[in-house]
Tab-separated table of C-alpha atoms and ligand atoms in Angstrom:
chain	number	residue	atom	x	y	z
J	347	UNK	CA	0.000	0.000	0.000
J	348	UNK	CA	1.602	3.156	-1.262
J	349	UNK	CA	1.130	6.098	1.466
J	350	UNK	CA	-1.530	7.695	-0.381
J	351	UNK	CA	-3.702	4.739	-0.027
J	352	UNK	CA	-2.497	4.731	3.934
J	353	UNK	CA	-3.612	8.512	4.232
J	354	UNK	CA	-6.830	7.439	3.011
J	355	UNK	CA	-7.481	4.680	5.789
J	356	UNK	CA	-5.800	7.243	8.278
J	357	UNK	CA	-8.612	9.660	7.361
J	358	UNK	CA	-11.478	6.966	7.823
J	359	UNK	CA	-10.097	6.238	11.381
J	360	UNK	CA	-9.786	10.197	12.428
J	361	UNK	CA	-6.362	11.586	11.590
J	362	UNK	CA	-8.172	14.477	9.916
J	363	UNK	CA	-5.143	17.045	9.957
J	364	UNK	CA	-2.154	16.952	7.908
J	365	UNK	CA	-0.300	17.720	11.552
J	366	UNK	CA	-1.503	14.428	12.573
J	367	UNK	CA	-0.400	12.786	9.069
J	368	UNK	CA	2.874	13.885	8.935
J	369	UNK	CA	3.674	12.975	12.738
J	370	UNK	CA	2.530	9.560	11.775
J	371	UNK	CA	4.335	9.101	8.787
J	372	UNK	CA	7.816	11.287	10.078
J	373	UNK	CA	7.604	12.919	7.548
J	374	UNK	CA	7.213	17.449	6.822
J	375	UNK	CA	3.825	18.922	6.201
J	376	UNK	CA	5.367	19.596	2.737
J	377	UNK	CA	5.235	16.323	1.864
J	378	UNK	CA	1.637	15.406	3.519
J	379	UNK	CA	0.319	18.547	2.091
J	380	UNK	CA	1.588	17.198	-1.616
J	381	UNK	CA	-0.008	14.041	-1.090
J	382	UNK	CA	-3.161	15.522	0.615
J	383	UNK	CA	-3.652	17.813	-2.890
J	384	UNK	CA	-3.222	14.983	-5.068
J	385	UNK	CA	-6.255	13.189	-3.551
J	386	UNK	CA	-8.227	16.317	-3.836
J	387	UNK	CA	-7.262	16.330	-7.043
J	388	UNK	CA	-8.087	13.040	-7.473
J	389	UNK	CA	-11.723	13.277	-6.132
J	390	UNK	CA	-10.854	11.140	-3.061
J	391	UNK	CA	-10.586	13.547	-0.054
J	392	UNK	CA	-12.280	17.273	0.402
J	393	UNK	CA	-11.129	19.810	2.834
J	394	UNK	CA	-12.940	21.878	5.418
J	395	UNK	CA	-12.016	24.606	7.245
J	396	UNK	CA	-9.030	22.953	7.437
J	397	UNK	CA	-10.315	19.154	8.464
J	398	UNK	CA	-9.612	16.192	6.148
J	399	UNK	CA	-12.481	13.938	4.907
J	400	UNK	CA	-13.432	11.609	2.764
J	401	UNK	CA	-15.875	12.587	0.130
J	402	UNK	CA	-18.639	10.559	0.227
J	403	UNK	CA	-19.167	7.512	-2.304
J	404	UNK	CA	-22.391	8.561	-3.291
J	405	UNK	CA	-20.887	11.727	-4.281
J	406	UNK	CA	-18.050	10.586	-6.018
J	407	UNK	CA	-20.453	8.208	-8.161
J	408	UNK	CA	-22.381	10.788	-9.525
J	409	UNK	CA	-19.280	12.726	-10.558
J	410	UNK	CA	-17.462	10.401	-12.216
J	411	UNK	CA	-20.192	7.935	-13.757
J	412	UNK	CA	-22.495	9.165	-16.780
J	413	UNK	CA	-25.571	7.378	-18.399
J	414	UNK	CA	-24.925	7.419	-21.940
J	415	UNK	CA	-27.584	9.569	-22.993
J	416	UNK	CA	-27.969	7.497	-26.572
J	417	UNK	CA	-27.810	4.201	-25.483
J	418	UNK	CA	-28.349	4.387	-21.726
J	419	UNK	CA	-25.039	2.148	-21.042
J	420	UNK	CA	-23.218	3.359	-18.171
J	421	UNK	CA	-20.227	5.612	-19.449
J	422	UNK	CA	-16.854	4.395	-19.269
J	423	UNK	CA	-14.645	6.444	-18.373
J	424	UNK	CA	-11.606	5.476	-21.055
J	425	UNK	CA	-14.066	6.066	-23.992
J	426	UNK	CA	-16.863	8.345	-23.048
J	427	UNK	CA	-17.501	11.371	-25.000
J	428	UNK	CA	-18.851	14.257	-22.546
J	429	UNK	CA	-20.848	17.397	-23.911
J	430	UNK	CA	-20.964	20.068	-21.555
J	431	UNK	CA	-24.286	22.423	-23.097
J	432	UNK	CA	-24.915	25.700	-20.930
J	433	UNK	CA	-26.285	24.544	-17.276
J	434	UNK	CA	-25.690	20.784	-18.036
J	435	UNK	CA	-23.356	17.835	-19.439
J	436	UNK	CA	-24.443	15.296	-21.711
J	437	UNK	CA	-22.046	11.663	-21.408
J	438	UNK	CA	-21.964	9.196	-24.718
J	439	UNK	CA	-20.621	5.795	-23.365
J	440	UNK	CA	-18.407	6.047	-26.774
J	441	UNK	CA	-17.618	7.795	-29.824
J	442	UNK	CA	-19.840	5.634	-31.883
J	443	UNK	CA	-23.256	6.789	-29.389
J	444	UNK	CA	-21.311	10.490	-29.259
J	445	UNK	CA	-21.245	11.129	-32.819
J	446	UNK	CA	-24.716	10.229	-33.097
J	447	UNK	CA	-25.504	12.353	-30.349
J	448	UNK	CA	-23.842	15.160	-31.390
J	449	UNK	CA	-26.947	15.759	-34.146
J	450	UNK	CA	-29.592	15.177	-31.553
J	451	UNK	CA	-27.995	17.898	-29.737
J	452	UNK	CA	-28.370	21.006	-32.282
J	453	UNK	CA	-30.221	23.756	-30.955
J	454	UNK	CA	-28.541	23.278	-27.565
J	455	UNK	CA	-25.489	25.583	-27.493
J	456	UNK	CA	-22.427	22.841	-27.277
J	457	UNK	CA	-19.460	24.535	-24.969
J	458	UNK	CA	-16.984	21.236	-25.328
J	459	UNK	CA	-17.081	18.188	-25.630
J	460	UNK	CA	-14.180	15.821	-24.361
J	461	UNK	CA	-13.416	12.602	-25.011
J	462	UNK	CA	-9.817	10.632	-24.232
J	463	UNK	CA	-7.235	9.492	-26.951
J	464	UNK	CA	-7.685	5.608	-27.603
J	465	UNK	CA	-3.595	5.060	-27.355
J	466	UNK	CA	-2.783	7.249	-24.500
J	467	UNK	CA	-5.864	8.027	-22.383
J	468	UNK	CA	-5.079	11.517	-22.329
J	469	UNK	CA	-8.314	14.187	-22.634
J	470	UNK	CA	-8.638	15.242	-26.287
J	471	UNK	CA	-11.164	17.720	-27.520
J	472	UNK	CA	-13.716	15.650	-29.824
J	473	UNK	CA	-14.161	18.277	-32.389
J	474	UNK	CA	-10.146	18.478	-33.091
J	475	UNK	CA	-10.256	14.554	-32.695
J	476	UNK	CA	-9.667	11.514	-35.889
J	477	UNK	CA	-11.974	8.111	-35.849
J	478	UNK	CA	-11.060	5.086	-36.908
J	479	UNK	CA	-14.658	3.814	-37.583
J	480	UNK	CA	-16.177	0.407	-38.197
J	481	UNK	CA	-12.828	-1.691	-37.497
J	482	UNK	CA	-12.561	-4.663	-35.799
J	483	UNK	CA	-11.874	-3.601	-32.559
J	484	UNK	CA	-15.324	-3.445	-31.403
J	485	UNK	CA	-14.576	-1.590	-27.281
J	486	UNK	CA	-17.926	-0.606	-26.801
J	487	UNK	CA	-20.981	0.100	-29.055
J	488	UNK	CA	-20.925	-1.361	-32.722
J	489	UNK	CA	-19.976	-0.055	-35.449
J	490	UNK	CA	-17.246	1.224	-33.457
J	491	UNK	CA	-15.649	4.419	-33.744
J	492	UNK	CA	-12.239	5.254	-32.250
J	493	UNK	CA	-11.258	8.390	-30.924
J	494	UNK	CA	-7.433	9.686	-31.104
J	495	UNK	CA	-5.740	12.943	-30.907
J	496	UNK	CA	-3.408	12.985	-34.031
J	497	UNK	CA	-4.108	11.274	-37.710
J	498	UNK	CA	-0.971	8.800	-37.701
J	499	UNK	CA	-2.326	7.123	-34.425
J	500	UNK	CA	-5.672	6.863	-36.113
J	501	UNK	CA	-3.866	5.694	-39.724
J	502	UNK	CA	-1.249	2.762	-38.219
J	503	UNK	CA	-4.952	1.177	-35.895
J	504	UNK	CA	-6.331	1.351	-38.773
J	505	UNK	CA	-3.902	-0.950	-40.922
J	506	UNK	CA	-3.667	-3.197	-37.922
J	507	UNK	CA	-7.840	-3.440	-36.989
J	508	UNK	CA	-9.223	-1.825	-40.163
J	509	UNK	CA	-11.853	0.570	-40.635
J	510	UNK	CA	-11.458	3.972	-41.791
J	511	UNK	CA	-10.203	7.596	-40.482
J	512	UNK	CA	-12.548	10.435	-40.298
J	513	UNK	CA	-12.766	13.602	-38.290
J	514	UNK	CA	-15.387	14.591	-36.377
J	515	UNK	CA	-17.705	16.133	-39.543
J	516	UNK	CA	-17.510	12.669	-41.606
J	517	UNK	CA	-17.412	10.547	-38.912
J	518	UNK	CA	-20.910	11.890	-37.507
J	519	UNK	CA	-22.022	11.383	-41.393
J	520	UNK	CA	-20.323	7.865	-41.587
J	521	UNK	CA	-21.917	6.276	-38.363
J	522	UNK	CA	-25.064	7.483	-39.193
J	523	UNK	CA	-24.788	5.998	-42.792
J	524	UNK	CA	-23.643	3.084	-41.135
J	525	UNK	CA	-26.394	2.853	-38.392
J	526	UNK	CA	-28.932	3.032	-41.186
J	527	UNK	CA	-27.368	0.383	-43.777
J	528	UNK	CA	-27.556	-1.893	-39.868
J	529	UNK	CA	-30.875	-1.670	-39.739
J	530	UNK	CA	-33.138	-4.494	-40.617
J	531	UNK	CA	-34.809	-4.128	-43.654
J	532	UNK	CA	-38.670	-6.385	-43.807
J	533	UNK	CA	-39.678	-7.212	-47.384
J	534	UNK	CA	-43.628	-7.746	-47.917
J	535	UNK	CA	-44.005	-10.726	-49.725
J	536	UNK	CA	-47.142	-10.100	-51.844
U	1479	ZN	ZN1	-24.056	4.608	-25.756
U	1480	ZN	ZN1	-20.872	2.705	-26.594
């Protein structure tokens, strides 16, 4: 257990001060106070008036898990796309349900929307972002469509898993096409 995970059982069993941290650990308030910001950070702590707690599960949940609003999967967190519209945020569990959400969303004014690079899980903006869409890595919804930040990325998964690379314009166009070629067409038989 590294000693951010021990400062976080300290805090469930009452050491709320970094005072009380750092004389447990022997170690300067510098180096509590680093740790104690990373957890903030983090999501895992808050402070108040200068007392450490634990934020609440129920609190964290609702933070840090979306409903996709397309499908109604439960986002996750390595590929969700999230719109934040004035007053609220919209999560996609993928870029396959958040390039088919995007359209649904016209007439709401669209401040960002994030989603995280396939390769290094790093936040990319979706609008700036290249799809590989409808290869054979299938991570979430199908036809898949792969979010990464720069072309090349999106070119060399492409050779390996095929599929094709778009950005954000054509690959809302593409899925769509896509979606509607998937559908099941019913011949009458006269
Ligand atoms: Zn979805
Ligand atoms: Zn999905």
């Amino acid at each position: 257990m590294n000693r951010k995970e021990q400062i976080l059982e300290l805090i469930a069993k009452g050491y709320n001060s970094v005072k009380t941290l750092a004389e447990h650990f022997g170690v300067s308030l510098m180096t509590i106070y680093r740790d104690v910001r990373e957890l903030e950070r983090e999501g895992k702590i808050i402070r108040r008036h200068g007392e450490l707690l634990l934020k609440k599960e129920e609190e964290k949940q609702v933070q840090e898990i979306g409903v996709c609003a397309y499908c109604g999967k439960l986002s996750d967190k390595r590929l969700e796309f999230v719109y934040r519209l004035t007053g609220k945020t919209v999560y996609a569990c993928c870029a396959h349900c958040g390039l088919l959400l995007f359209k649904e969303l016209q007439g709401n004014e669209v401040q960002s929307c994030m989603t995280r690079d396939f390769i290094s899980g790093n936040p990319i903006n979706c609008f700036s972002a290249w799809y590989v869409v409808d290869s054979s890595a299938v991570p979430c919804c199908s036809p898949s469509a792969i979010a990464f930040g720069n072309k090349e990325d999106a070119e060399k998964f492409a050779k390996g898993f095929g599929g094709k690379v778009f950005d954000f314009e054509s690959a809302v166009q593409v899925v769509e096409e896509l979606m509607k070629r998937g559908q099941k067409v019913v011949f009458e038989v006269r």
